[in-house]
mmCIF file of C-alpha atoms and ligand atoms in Angstrom:
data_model
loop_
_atom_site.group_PDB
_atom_site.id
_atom_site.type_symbol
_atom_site.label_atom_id
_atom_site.label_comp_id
_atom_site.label_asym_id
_atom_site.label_seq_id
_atom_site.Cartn_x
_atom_site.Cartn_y
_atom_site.Cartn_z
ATOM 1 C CA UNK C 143 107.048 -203.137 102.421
ATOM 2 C CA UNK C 144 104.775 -199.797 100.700
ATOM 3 C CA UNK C 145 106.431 -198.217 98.097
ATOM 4 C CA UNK C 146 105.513 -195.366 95.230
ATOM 5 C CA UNK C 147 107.457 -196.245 92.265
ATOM 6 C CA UNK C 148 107.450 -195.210 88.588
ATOM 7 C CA UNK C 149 106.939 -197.667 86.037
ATOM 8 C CA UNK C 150 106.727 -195.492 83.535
ATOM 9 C CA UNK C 151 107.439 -191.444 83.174
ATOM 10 C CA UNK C 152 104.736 -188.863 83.035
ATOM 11 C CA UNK C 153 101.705 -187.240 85.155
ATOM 12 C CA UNK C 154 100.354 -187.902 88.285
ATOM 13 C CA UNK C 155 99.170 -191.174 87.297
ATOM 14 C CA UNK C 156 102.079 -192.893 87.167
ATOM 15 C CA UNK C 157 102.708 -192.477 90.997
ATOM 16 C CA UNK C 158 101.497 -196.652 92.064
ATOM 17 C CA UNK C 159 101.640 -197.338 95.675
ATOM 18 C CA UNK C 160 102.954 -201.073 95.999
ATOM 19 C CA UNK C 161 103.907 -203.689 97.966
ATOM 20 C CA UNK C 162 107.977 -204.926 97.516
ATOM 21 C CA UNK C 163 110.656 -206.464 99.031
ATOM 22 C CA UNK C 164 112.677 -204.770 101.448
ATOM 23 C CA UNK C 165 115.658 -203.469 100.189
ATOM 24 C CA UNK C 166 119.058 -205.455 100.976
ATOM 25 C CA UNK C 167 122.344 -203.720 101.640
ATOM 26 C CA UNK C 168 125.975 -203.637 101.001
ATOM 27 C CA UNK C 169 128.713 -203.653 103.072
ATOM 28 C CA UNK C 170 128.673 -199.606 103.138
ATOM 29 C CA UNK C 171 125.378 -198.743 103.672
ATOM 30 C CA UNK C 172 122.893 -199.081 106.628
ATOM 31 C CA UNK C 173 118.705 -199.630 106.436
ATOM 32 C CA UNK C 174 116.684 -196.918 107.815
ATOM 33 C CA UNK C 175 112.941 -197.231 108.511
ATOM 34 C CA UNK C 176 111.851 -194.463 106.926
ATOM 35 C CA UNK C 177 109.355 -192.059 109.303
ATOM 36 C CA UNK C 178 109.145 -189.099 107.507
ATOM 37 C CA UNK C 179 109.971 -188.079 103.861
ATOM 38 C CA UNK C 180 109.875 -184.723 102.095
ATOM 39 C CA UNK C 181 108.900 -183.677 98.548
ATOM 40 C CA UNK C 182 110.984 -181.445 96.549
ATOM 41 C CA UNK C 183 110.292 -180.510 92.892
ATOM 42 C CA UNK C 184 113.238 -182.463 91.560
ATOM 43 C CA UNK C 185 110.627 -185.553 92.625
ATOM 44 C CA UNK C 186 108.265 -184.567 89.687
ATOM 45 C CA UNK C 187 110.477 -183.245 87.612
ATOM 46 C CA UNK C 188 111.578 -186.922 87.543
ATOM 47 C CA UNK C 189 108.357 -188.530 87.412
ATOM 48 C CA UNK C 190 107.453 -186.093 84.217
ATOM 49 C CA UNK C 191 110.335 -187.153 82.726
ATOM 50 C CA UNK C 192 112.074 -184.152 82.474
ATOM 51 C CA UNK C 193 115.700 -185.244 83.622
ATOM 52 C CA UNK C 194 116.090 -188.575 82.285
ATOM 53 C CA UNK C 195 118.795 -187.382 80.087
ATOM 54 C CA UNK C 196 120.516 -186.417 83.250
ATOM 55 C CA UNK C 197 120.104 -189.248 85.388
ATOM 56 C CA UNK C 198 119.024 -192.209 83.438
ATOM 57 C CA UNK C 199 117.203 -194.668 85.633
ATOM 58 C CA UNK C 200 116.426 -198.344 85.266
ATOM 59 C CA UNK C 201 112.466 -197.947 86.042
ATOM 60 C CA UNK C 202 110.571 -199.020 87.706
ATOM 61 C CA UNK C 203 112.530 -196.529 90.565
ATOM 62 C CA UNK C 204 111.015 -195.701 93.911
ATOM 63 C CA UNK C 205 111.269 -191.725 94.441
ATOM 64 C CA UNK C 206 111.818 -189.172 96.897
ATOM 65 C CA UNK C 207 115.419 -188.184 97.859
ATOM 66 C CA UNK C 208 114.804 -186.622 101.627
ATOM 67 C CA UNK C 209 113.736 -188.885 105.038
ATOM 68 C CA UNK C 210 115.029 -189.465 108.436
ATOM 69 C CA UNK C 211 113.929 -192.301 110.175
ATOM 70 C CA UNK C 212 115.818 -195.369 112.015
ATOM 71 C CA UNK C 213 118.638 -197.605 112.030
ATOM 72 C CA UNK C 214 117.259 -200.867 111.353
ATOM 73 C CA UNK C 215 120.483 -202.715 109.543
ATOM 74 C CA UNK C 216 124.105 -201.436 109.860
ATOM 75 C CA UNK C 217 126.411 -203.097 106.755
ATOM 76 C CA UNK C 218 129.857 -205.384 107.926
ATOM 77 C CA UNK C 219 132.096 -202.020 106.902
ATOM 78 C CA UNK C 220 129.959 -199.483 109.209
ATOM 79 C CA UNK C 221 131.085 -198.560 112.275
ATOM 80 C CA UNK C 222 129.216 -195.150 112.697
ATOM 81 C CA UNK C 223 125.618 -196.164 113.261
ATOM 82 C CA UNK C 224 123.813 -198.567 115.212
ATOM 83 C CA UNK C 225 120.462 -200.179 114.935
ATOM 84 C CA UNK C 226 117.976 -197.604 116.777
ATOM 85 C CA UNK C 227 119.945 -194.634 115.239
ATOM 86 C CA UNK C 228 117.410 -191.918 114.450
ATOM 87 C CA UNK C 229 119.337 -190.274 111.398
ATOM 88 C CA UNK C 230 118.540 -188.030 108.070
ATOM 89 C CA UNK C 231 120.056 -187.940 104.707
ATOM 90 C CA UNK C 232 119.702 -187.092 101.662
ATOM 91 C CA UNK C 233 120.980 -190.258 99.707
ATOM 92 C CA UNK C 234 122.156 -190.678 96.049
ATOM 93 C CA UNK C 235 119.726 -189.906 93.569
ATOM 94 C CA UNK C 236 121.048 -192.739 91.354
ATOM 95 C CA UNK C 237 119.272 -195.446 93.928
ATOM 96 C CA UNK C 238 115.591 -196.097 94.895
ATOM 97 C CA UNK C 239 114.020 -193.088 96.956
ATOM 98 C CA UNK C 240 112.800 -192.598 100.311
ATOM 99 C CA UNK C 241 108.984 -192.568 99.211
ATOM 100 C CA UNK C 242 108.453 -196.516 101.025
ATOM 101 C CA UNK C 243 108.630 -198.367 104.618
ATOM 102 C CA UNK C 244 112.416 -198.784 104.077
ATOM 103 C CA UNK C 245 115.257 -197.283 102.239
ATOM 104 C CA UNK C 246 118.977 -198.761 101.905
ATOM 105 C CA UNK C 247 121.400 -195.750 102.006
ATOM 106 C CA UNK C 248 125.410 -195.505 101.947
ATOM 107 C CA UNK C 249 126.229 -194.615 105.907
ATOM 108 C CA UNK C 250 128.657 -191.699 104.796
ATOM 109 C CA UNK C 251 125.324 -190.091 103.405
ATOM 110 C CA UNK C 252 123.717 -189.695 106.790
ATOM 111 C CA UNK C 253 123.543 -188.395 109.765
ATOM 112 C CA UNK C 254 122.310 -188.463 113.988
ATOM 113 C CA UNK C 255 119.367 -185.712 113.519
ATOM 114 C CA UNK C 256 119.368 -183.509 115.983
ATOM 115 C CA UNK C 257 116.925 -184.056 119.252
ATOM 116 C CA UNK C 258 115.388 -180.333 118.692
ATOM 117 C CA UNK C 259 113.809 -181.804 115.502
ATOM 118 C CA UNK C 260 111.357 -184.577 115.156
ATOM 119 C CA UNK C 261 111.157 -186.915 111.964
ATOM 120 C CA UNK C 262 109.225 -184.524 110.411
ATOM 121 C CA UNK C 263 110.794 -181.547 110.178
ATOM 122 C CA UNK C 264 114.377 -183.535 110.373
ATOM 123 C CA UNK C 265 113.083 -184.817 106.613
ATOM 124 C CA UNK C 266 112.265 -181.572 105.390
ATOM 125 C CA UNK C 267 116.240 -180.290 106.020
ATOM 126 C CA UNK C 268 118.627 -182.747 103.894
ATOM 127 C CA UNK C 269 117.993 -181.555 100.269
ATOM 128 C CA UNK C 270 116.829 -177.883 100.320
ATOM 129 C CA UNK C 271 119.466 -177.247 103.035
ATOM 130 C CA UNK C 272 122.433 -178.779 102.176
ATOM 131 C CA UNK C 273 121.498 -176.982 98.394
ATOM 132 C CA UNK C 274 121.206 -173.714 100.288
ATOM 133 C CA UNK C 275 124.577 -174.179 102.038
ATOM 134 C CA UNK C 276 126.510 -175.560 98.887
ATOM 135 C CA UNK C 277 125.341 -172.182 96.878
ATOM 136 C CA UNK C 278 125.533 -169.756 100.126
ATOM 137 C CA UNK C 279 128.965 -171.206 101.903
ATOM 138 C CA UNK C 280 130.439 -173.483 99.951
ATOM 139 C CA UNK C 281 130.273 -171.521 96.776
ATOM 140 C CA UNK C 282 130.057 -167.987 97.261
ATOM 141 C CA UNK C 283 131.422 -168.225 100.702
ATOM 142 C CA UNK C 284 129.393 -165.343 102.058
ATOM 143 C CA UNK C 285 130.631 -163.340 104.476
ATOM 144 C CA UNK C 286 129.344 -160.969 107.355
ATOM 145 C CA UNK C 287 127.542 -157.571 106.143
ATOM 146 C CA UNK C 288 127.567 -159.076 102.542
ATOM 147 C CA UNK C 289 124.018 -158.295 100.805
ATOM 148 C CA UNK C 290 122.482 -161.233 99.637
ATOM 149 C CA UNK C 291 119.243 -161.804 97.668
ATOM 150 C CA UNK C 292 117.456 -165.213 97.892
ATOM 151 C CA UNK C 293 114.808 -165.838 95.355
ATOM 152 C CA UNK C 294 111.879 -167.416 96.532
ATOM 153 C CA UNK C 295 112.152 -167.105 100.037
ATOM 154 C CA UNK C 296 108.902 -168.505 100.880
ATOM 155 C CA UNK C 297 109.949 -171.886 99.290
ATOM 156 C CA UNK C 298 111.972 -175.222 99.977
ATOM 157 C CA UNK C 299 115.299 -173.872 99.512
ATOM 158 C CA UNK C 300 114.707 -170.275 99.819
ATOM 159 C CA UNK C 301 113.584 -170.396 103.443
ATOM 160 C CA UNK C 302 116.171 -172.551 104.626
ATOM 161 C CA UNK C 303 118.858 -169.793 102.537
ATOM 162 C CA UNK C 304 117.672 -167.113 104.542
ATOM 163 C CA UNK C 305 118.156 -168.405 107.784
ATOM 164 C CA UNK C 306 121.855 -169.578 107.084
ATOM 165 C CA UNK C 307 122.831 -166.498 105.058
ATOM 166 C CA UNK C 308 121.440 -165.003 107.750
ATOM 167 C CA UNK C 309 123.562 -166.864 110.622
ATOM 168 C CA UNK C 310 126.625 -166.342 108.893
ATOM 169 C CA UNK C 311 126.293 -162.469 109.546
ATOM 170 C CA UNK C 312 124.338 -161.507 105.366
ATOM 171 C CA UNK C 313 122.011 -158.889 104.847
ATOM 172 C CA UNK C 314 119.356 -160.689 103.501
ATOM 173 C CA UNK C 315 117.049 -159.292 100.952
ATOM 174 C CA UNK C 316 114.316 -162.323 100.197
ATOM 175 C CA UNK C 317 111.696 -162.069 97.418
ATOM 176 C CA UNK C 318 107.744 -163.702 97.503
ATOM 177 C CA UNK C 319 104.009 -162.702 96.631
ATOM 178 C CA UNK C 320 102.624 -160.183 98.799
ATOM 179 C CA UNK C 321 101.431 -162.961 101.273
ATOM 180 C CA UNK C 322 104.185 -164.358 102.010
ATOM 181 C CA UNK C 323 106.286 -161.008 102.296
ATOM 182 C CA UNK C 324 105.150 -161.331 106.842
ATOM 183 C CA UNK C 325 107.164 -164.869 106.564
ATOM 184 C CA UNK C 326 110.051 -163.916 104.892
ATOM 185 C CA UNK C 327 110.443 -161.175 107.996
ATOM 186 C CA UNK C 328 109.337 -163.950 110.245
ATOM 187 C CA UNK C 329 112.354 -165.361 108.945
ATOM 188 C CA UNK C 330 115.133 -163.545 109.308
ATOM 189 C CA UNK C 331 115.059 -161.349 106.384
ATOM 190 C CA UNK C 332 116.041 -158.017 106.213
ATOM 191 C CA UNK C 333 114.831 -156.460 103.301
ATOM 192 C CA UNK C 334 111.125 -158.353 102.206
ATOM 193 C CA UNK C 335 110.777 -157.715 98.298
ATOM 194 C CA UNK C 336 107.390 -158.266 96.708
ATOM 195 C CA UNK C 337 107.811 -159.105 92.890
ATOM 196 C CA UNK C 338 104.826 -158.267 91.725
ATOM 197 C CA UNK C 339 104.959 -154.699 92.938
ATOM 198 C CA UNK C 340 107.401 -153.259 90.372
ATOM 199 C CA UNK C 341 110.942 -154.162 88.336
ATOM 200 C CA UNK C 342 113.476 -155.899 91.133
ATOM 201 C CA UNK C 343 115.805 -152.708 90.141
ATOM 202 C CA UNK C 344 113.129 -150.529 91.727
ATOM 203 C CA UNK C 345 113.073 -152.113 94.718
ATOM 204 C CA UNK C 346 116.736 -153.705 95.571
ATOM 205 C CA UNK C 347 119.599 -151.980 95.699
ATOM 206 C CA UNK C 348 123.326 -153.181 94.611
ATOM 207 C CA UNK C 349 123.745 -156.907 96.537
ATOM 208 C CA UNK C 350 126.997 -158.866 96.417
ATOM 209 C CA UNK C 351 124.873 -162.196 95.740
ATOM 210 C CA UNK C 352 121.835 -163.532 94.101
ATOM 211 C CA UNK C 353 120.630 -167.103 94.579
ATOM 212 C CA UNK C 354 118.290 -167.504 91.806
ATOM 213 C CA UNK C 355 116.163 -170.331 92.619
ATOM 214 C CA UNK C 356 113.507 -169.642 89.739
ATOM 215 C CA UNK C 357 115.568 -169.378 86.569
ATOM 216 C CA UNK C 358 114.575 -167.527 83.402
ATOM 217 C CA UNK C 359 113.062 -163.731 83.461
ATOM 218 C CA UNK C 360 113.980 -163.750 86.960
ATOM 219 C CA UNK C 361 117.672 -164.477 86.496
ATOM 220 C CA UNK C 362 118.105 -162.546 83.394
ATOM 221 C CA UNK C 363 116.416 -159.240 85.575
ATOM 222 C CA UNK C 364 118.880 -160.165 88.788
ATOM 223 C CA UNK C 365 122.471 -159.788 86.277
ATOM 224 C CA UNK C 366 121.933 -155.934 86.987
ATOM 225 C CA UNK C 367 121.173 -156.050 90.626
ATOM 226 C CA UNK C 368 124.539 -157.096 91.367
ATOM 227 C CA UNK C 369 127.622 -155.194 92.347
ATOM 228 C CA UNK C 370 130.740 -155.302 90.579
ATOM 229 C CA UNK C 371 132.570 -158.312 91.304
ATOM 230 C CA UNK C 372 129.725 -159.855 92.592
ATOM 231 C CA UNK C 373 128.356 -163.819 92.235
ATOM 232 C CA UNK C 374 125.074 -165.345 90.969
ATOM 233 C CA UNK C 375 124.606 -168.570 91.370
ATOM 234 C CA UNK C 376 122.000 -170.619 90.463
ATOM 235 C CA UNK C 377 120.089 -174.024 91.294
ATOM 236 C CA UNK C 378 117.641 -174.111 88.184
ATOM 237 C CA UNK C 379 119.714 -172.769 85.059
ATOM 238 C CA UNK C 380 123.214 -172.479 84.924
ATOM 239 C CA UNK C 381 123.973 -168.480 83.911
ATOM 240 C CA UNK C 382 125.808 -167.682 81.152
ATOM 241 C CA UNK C 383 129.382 -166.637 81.876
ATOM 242 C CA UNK C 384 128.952 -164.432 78.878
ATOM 243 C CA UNK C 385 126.632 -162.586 80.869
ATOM 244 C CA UNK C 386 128.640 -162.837 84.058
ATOM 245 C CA UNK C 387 131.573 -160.965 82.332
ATOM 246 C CA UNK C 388 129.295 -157.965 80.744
ATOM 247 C CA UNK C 389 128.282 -157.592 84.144
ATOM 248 C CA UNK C 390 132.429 -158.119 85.655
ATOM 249 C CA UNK C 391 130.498 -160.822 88.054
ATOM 250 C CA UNK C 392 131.205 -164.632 88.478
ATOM 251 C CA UNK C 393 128.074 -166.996 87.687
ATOM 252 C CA UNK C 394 127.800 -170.360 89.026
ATOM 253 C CA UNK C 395 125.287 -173.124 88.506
ATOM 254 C CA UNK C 396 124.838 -175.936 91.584
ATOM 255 C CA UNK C 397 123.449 -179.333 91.612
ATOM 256 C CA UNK C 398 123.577 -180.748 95.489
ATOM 257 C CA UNK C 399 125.459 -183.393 96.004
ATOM 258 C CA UNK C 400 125.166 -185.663 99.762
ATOM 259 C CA UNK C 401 127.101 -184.100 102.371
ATOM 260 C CA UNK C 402 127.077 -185.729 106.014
ATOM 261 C CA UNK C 403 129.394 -182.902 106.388
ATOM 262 C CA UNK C 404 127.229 -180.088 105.647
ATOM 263 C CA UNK C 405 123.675 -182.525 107.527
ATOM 264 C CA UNK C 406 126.104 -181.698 110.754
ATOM 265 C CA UNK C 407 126.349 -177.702 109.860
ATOM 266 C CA UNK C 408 122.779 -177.692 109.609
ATOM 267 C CA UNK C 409 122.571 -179.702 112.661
ATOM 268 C CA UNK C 410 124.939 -177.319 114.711
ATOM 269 C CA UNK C 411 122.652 -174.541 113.539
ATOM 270 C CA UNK C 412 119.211 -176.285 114.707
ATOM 271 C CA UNK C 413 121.278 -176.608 118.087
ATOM 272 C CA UNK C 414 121.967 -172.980 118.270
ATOM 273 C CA UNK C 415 117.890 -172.149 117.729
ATOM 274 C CA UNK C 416 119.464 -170.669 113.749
ATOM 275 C CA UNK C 417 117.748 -172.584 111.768
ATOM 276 C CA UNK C 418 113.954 -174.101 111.880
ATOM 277 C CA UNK C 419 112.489 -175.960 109.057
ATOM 278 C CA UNK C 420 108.420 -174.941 108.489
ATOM 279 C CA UNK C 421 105.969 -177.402 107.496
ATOM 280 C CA UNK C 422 103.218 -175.929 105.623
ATOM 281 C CA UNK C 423 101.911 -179.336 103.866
ATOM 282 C CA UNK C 424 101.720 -183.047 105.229
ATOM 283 C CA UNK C 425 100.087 -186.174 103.395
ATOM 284 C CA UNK C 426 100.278 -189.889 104.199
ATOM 285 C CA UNK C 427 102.217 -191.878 101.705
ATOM 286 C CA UNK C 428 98.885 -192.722 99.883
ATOM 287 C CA UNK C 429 98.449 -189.081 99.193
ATOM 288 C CA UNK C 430 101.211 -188.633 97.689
ATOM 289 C CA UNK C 431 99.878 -187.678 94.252
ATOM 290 C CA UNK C 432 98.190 -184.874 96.785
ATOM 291 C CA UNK C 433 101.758 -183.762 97.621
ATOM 292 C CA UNK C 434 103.116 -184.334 94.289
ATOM 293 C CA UNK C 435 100.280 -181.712 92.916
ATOM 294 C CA UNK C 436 100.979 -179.379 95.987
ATOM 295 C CA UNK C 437 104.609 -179.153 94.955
ATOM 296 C CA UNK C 438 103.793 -178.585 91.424
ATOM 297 C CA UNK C 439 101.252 -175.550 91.842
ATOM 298 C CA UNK C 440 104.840 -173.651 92.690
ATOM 299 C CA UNK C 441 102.857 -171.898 95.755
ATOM 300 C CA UNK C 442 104.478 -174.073 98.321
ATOM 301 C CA UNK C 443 105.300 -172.348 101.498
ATOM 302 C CA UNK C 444 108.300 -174.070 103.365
ATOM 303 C CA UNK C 445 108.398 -177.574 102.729
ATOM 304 C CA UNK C 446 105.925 -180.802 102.016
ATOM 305 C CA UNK C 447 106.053 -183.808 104.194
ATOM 306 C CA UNK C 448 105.078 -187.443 104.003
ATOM 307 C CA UNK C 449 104.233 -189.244 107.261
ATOM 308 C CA UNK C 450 105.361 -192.647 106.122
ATOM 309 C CA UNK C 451 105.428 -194.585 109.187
HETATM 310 N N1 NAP L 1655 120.232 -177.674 91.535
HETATM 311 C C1 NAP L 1655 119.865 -178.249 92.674
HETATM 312 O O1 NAP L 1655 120.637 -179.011 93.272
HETATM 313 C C2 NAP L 1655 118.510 -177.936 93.272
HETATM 314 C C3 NAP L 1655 118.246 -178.302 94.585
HETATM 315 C C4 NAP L 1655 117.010 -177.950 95.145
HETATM 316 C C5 NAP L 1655 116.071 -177.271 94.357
HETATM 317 N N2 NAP L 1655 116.360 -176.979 93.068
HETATM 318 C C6 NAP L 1655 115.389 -176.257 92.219
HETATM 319 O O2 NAP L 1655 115.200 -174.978 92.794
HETATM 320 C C7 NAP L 1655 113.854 -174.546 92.548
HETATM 321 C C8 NAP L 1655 113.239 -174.117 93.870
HETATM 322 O O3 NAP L 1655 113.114 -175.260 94.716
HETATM 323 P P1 NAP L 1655 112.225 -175.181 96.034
HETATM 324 O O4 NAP L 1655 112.236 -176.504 96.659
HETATM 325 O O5 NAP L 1655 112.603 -173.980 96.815
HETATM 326 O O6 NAP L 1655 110.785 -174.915 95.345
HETATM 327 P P2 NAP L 1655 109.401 -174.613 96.030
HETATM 328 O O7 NAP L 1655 109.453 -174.863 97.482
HETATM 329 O O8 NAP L 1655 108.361 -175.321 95.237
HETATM 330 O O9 NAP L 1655 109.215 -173.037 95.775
HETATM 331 C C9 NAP L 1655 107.951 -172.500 95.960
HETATM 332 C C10 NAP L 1655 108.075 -171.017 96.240
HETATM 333 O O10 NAP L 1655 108.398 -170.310 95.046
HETATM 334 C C11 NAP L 1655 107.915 -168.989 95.232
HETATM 335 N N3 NAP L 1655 107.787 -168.290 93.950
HETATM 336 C C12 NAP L 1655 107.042 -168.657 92.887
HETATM 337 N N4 NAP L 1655 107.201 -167.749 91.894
HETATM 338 C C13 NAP L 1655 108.077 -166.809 92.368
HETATM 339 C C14 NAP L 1655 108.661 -165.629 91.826
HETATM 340 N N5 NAP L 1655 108.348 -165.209 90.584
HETATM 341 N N6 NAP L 1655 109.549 -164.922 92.584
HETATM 342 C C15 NAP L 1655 109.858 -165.332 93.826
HETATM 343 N N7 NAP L 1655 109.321 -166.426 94.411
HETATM 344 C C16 NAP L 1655 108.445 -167.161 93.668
HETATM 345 C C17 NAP L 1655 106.586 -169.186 95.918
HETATM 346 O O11 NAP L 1655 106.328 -168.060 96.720
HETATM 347 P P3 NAP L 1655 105.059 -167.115 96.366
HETATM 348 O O12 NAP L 1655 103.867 -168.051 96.425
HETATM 349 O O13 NAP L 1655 105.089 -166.093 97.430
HETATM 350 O O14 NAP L 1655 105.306 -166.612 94.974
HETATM 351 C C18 NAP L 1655 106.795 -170.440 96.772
HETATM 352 O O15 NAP L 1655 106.951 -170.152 98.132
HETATM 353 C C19 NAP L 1655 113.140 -175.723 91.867
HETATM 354 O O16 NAP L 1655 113.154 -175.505 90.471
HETATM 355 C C20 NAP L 1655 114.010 -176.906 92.213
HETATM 356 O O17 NAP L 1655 113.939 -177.968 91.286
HETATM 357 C C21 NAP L 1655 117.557 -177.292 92.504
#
């Protein structure tokens, strides 16, 4: 089967399309023929090298941690799937990546997609949204009429956020350029912040939650946009809780973890026309140093696809 693997860490280079064997599975896991992929920047922040500390892999290692696809092997222990399945996951990013023909994934880390969505935009969902639930649900359990502000809300993670914080009854205020400030209304949001205009404090008043999705500057200038008693949480630096009690907020740092549980929220809320992923960017697997470069420029609108197969 096609593969891009990493033999060694660093640029765009190092992405090599090859022929391997299929992979084999245990008793746990099922094999899924992979359709569609998606690329998220954790994929080239592993190919740079930049986690490897973090999650030390035995290279070569084939990347990309989003797909759906089908059911082509079900393990002896499985009794959820069949062969013919059309499922999604987001599988463990200890074990080879969805960037190839096949990928051998544990069955408790996937899902039936839903019928509204086709492989596509099924691939795009696993990562970015089950990160955007963990942070907006599971985490800060939001509630109705709560003010939320969502970083980025042109991006990956932030465009998925703002349609759940949205369907669980937020106020959503949702930050971008000024051309992308028409999607983020598009979108759900309520409040469509452009921060190039002037300071965030100019702009945003009091919310009860920031999900900082850019880190840095941008976190450091959100501490004073919340209210008392308020949460930020983060996916790209955890905050300081030094910070957090200066401010009398709580500060929380995620890093996703699967969840078949949460794949079937976000399939309940494709059902109920909430939630839509958008494809802005879509490359064959041989492109993928294309999509790896798209991802990179930190311009992406929605999410990046691979057709694989
Ligand atoms: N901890 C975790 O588990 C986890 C999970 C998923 C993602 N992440 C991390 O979260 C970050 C975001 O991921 P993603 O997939 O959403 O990335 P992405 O899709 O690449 O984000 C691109 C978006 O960022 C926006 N942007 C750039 N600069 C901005 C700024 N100063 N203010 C507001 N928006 C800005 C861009 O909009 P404009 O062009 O309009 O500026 C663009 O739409 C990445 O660092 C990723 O690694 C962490």
């Amino acid at each position: 089967m096609r593969a891009v693997r990493l033999h060694q860490y660093g640029g765009l280079d190092r992405l090599t399309l090859e022929q391997i064997d299929k992979p084999t599975i245990n008793a746990d896991d099922i094999l899924i023929q992979v359709k569609a992929a998606a690329v998220n920047p954790v994929d080239w922040k592993i190919r740079e090298g930049y986690l490897k500390d973090f999650i030390p892999y035995d290279l070569p290692v084939t990347l990309g941690w989003d797909l759906a696809g089908i059911v082509t092997q079900v393990g002896e222990n499985v009794d959820q799937f069949s062969v013919g399945d059309e499922v999604f996951s987001r599988p463990n990013i200890a074990r080879n990546g969805s960037y190839a023909d096949y990928i051998a994934v544990k069955a408790d880390e996937a899902v039936l997609k839903s019928t509204k969505l086709d492989f596509a935009q099924a691939a795009t969902l696993p990562l970015a949204g089950i990160t955007a639930w963990q942070c907006l649900v599971d985490v800060a359990d939001i509630q109705p009429g709560q003010r939320v502000l969502i970083h980025a809300g042109a991006g990956g993670v932030g465009h998925l956020a703002i349609q759940i914080a949205k369907a669980k009854g937020a106020i959503v205020v949702a930050t971008a350029s000024s051309t992308n400030l028409e999607l983020l209304t598009q979108l759900g949001a309520d409040e469509a912040i452009d921060y190039a205009k002037a300071p965030l404090a100019e702009q945003i008043s009091p919310v009860d939650l920031v999900l900082d999705t850019m880190g840095g500057g941008i976190q450091q200038s959100s501490w004073s946009l919340l209210k008392p008693e308020g949460m930020m949480v983060s996916v790209v630096e955890p905050p300081s809780e030094e910070t957090a009690k200066q401010h009398n907020v709580q500060a929380a740092f995620v890093f996703i973890e699967p969840s078949s549980r949460i794949l079937t929220e976000l399939n309940k809320l494709v059902e109920s026309d909430q939630l839509r992923p958008l494809i802005e960017h879509r490359f064959p697997l041989e492109k993928i140093a294309e999509a790896h470069q798209q991802s990179e420029s930190g311009r992406t609108r929605g999410k990046i696809v691979i057709d694989v197969s």
